[in-house]
Short mmCIF file of C-alpha atoms and ligand atoms in Angstrom, two decimals:
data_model
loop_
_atom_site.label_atom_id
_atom_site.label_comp_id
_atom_site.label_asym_id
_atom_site.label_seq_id
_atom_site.Cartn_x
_atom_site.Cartn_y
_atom_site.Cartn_z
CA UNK A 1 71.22 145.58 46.48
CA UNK A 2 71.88 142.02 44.77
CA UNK A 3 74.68 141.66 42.25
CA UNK A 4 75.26 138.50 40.18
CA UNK A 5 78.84 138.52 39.06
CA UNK A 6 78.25 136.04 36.68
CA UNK A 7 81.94 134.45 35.69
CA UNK A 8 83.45 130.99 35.33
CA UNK A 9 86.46 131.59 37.45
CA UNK A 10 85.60 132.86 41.55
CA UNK A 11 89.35 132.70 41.92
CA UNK A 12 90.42 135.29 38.39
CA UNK A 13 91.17 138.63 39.56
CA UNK A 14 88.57 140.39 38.09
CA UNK A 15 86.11 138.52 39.75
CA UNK A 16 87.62 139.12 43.13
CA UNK A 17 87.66 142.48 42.74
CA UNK A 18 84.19 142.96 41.56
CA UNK A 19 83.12 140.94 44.53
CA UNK A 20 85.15 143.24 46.59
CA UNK A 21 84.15 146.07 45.30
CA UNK A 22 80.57 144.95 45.20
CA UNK A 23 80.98 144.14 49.20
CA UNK A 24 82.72 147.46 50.18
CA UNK A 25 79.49 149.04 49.05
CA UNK A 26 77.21 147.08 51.07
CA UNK A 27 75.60 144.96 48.40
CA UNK A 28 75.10 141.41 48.83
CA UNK A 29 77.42 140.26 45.86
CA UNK A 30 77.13 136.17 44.57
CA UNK A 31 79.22 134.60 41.65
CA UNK A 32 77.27 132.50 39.63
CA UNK A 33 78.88 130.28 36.97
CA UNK A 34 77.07 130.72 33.77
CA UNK A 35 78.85 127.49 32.71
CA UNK A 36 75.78 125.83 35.06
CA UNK A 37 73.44 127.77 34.26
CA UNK A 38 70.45 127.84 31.50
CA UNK A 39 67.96 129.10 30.47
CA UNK A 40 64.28 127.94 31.14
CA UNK A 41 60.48 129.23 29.73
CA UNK A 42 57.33 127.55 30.62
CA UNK A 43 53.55 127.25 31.79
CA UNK A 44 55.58 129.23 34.90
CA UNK A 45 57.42 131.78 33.46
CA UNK A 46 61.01 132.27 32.33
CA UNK A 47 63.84 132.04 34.95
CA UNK A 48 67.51 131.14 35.07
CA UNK A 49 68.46 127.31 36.28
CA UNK A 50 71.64 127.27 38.62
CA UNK A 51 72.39 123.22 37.85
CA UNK A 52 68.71 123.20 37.02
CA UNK A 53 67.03 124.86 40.05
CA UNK A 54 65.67 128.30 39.29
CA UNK A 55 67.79 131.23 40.62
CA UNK A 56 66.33 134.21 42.95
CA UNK A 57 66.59 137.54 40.59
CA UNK A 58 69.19 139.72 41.72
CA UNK A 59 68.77 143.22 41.76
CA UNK A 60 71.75 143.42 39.05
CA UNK A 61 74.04 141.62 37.32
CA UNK A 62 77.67 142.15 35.85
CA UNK A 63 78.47 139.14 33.22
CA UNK A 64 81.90 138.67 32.56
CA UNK A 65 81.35 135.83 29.61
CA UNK A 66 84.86 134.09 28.17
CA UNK A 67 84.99 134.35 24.49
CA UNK A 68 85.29 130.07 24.35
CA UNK A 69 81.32 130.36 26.47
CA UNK A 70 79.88 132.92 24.06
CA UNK A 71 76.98 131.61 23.16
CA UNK A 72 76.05 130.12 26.65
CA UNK A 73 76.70 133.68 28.38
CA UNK A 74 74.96 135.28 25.45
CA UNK A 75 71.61 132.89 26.48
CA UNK A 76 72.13 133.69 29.96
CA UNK A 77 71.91 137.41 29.05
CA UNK A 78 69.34 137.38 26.92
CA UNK A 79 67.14 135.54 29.73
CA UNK A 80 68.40 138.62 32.06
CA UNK A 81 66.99 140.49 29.90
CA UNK A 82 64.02 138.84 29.25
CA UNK A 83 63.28 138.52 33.69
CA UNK A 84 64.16 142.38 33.46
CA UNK A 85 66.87 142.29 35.54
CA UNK A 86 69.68 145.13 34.27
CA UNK A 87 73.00 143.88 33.04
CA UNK A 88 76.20 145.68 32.14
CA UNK A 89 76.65 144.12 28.57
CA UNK A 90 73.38 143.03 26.72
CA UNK A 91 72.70 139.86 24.52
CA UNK A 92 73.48 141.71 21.28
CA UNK A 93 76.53 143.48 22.26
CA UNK A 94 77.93 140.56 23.66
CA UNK A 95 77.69 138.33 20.23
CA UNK A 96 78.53 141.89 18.32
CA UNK A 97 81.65 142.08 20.17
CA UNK A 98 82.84 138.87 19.80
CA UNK A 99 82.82 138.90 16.13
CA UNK A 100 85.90 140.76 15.01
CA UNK A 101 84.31 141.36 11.32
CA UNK A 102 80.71 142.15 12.17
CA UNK A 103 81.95 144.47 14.76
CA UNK A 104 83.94 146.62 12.16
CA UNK A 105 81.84 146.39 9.70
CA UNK A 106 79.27 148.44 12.19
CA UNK A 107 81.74 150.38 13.32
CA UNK A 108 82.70 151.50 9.66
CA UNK A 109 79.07 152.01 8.94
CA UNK A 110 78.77 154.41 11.79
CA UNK A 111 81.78 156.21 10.26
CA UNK A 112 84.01 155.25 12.88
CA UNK A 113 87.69 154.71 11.20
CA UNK A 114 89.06 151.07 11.04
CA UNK A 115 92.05 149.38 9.42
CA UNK A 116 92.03 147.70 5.92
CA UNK A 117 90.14 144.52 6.47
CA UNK A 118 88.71 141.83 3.99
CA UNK A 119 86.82 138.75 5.21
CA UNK A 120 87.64 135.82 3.19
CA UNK A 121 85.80 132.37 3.18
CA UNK A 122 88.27 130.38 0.65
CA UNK A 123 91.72 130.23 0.18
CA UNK A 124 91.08 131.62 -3.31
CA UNK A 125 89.37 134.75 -2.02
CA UNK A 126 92.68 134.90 0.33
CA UNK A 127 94.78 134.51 -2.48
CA UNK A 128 93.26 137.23 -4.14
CA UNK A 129 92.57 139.66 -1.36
CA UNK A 130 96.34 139.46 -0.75
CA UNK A 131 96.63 140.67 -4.76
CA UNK A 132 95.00 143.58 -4.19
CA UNK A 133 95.87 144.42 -0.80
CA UNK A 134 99.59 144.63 -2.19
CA UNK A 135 101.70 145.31 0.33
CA UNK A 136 103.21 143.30 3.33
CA UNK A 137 103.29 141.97 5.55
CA UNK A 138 99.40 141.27 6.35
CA UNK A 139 97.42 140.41 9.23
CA UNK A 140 95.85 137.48 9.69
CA UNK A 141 92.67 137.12 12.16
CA UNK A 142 90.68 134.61 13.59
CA UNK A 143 87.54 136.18 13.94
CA UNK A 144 87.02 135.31 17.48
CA UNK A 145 90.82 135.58 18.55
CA UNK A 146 91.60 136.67 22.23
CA UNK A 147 94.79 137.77 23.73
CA UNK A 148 96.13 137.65 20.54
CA UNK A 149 96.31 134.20 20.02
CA UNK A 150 94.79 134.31 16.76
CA UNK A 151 96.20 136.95 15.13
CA UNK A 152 99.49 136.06 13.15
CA UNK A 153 101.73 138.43 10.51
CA UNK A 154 102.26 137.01 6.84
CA UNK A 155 105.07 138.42 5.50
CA UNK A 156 105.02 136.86 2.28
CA UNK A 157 101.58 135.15 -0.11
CA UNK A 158 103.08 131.73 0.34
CA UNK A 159 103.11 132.54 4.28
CA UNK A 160 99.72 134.58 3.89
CA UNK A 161 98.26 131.15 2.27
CA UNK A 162 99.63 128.68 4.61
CA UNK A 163 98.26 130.75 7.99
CA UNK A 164 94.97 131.16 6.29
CA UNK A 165 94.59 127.54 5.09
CA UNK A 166 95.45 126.53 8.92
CA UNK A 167 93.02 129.20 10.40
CA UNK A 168 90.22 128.43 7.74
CA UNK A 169 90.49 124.73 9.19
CA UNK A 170 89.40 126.18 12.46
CA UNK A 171 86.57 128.86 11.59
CA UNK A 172 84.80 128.88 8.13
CA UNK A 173 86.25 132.56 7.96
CA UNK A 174 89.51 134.63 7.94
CA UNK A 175 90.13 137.78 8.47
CA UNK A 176 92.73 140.08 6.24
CA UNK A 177 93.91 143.08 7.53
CA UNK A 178 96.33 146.15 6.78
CA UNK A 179 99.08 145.69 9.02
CA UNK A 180 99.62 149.02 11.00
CA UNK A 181 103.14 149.20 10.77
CA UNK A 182 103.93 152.62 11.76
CA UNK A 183 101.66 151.60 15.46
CA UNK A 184 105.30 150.21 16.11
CA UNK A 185 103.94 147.53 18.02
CA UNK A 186 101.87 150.40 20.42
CA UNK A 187 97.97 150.32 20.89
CA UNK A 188 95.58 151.94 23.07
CA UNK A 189 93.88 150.03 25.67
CA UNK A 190 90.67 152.84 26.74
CA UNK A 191 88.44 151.39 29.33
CA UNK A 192 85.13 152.60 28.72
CA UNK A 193 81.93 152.40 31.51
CA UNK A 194 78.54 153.89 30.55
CA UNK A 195 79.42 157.51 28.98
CA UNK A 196 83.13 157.87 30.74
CA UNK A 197 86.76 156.91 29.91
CA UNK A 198 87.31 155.58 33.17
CA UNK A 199 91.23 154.60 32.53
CA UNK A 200 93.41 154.38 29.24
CA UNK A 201 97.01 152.52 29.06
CA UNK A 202 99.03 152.30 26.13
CA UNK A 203 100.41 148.83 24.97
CA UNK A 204 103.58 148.26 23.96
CA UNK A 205 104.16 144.82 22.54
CA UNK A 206 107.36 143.06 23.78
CA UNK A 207 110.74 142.34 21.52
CA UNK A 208 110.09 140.77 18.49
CA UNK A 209 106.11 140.60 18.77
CA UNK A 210 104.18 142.76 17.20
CA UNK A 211 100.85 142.30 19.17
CA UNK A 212 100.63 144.79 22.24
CA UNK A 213 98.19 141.89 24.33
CA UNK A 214 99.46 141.89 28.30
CA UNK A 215 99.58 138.08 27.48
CA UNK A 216 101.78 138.08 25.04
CA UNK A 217 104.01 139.92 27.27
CA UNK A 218 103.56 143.78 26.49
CA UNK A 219 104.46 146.24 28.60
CA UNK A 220 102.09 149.27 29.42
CA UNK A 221 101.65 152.63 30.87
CA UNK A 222 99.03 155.03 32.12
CA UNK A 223 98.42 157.68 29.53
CA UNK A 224 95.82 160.73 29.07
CA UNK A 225 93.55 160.19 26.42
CA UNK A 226 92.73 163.81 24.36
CA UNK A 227 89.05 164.33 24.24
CA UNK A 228 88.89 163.45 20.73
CA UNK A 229 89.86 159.60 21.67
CA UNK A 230 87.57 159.93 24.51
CA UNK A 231 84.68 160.94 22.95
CA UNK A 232 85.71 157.82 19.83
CA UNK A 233 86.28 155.68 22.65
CA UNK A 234 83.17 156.23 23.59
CA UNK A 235 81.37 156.69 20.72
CA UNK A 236 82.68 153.15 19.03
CA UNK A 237 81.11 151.49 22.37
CA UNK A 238 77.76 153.01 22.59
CA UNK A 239 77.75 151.76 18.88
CA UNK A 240 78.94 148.23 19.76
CA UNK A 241 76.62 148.18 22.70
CA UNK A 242 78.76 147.18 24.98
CA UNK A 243 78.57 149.63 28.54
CA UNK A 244 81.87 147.77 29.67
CA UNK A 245 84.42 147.93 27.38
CA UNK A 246 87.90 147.66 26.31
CA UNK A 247 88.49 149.67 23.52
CA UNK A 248 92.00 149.46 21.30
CA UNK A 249 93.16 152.24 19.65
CA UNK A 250 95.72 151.55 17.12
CA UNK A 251 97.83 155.08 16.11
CA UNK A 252 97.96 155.27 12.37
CA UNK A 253 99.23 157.74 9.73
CA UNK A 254 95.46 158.61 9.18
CA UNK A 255 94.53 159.19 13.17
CA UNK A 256 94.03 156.75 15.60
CA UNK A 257 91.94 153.84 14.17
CA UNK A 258 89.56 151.38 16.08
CA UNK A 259 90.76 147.76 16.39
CA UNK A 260 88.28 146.18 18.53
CA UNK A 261 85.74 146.66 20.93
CA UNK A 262 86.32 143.95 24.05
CA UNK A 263 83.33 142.95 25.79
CA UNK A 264 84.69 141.34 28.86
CA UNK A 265 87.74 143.55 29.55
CA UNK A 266 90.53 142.06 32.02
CA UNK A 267 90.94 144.38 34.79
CA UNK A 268 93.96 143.16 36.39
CA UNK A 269 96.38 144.96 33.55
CA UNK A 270 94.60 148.70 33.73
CA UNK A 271 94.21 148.26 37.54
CA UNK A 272 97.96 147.75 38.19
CA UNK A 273 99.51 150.39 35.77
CA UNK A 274 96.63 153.34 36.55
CA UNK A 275 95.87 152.10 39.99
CA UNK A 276 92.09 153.26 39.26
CA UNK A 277 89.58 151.31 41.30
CA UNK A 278 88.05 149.76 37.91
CA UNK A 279 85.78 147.26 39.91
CA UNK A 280 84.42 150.23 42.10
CA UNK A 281 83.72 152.18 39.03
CA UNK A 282 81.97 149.16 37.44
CA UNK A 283 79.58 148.38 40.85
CA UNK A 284 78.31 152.03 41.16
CA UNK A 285 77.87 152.04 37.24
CA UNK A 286 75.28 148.68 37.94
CA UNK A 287 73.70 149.86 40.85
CA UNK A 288 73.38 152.98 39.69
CA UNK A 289 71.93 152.10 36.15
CA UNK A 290 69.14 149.10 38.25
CA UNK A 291 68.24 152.65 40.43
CA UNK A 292 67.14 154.37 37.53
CA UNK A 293 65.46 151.82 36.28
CA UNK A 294 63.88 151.02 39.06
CA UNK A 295 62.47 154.57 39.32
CA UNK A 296 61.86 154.19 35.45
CA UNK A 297 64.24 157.44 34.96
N1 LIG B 301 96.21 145.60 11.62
C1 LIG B 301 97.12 145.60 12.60
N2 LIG B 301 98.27 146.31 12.48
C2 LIG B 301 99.20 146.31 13.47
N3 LIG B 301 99.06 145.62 14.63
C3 LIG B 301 97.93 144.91 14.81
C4 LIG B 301 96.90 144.85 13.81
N4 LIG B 301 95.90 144.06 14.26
C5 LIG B 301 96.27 143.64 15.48
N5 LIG B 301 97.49 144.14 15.83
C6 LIG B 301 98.18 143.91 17.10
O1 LIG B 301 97.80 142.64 17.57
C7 LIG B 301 97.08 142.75 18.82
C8 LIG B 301 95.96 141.72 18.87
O2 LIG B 301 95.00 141.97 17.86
P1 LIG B 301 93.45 141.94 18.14
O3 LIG B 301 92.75 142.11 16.85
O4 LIG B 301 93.13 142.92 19.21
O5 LIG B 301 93.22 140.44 18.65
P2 LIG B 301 92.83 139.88 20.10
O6 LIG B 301 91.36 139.98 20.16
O7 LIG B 301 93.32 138.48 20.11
O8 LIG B 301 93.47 140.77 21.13
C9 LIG B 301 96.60 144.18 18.87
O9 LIG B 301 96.43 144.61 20.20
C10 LIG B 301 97.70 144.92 18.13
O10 LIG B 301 98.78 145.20 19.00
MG1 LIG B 302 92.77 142.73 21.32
#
């Protein structure tokens, strides 16, 4: 088969290994930069421009989209779609995913457990959010934060304000949310593909942090997920939409609560500390799903 591997970076891990892992099988794997590439309709018919020369359609593609290129990869997708060629992560997901808010709030509708959260678009509705959320300390979110760069920990409303009134300079929105305090600085990192748990580490964020992100220095180790986290695992990515996910658990006094649903999941973290061939899993998940398509199964 042909896989597009579409990423910005031939060089990031999770690339090679896909590409690897693609080539072990016998498929004839390409990385295409989405960052090049757009999308064209005409008198012709759509197709994807590689630095504006229309692509060949691969057989399948894998699109591993950086949240600062969302809307570019989400285009790119959406014209996959559109020339019928299978993805791993469609249009929808992708943009579904990489709202923090709109991705609970689904989530929540579908009954799925989430922490506290209030989306605020002044500093007044902070102010008063923080009123009535009562205790500290509270979390503050960017809505498109990754590796936990925008997430921050207000331990006071003068501290609450000021992170809010620098984050509401950035996005038009801010995200308030329960902090989790007795997670102890733990989450659950489950790495979902298709219908399957396919690895699960847990997360344990490094002295003085409280977010468990690998780059902010957490540690982690390989646990065993109980069929109950599997099947939310699961469950809170079919929802999402999103075959290839990341999904955080965060342990709570009310039973393990989703956090987020990652659309473009790092694989060099699970990989080292389950040493489960993620990529491999991935591959045979694409080839497999363009098969049944192709047979219209
Ligand atoms: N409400 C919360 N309570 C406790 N810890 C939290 C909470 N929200 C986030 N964290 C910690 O911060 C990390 C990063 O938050 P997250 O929302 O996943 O942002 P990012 O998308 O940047 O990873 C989480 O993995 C978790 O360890
Ligand atoms: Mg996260």
């Amino acid at each position: 088969m042909t896989i597009n591997i579409f990423s910005r970076g031939p060089s990031l891990y999770s690339t090679q290994r896909l590409v690897e892992a693609g080539v072990e099988r016998g498929h004839q794997t390409t990385v295409v930069d989405h960052g090049l590439c757009s999308p064209s309709l005409g008198e012709h018919g759509p197709s994807l421009l590689l630095n504006g020369t229309p692509i060949p359609k691969p057989d399948v593609s894998i699109p591993r989209i950086g949240a600062n290129i969302t809307n570019r990869g989400a285009a790119i997708i959406r014209q996959l779609e559109v020339l019928k060629v299978p993805t791993t992560i469609s249009a929808n997901g992708l943009l579904l995913a990489r709202d923090k808010m709109s991705c609970l709030q689904v989530l929540a509708g579908n009954g799925v457990q989430v922490p506290g959260t209030v989306l605020c678009f002044t500093l007044h509705e902070v102010r008063r959010a923080g009123k009535t959320m009562g205790s500290y300390p509270i979390v503050v979110k960017l809505l498109e934060s990754t590796h936990g760069v925008g997430v921050a920990l207000a331990h006071t409303p003068y501290q609450l304000e000021r992170i809010a009134e620098g984050f509401l300079r950035l996005q038009d929105r801010v995200i308030l949310q329960e902090f989790i305090a007795e997670s102890d600085g733990r989450d659950i990192r489950a790495f979902v593909v298709g219908n399957e748990v396919v690895a699960a580490m847990e997360r344990k964020a490094g002295p003085d942090e409280f977010r468990a992100n690998m780059h902010r220095g957490a540690t982690a180790r390989q646990v065993e997920l109980s069929a109950e986290d599997e099947a939310l695992a699961i469950r809170a990515a079919k929802i999402v939409g999103v075959e290839v996910a990341g999904v955080d658990l965060i342990p709570s006094n009310r039973g393990h609560l989703i956090m987020e649903v990652n659309a473009s999941p790092g694989l060099e973290g699970i990989e080292t500390h389950t040493g489960i061939d993620i990529a491999g899993v991935i591959v045979e998940y694409a080839v497999n799903k363009a098969f049944k398509l192709d047979l219209n199964l």
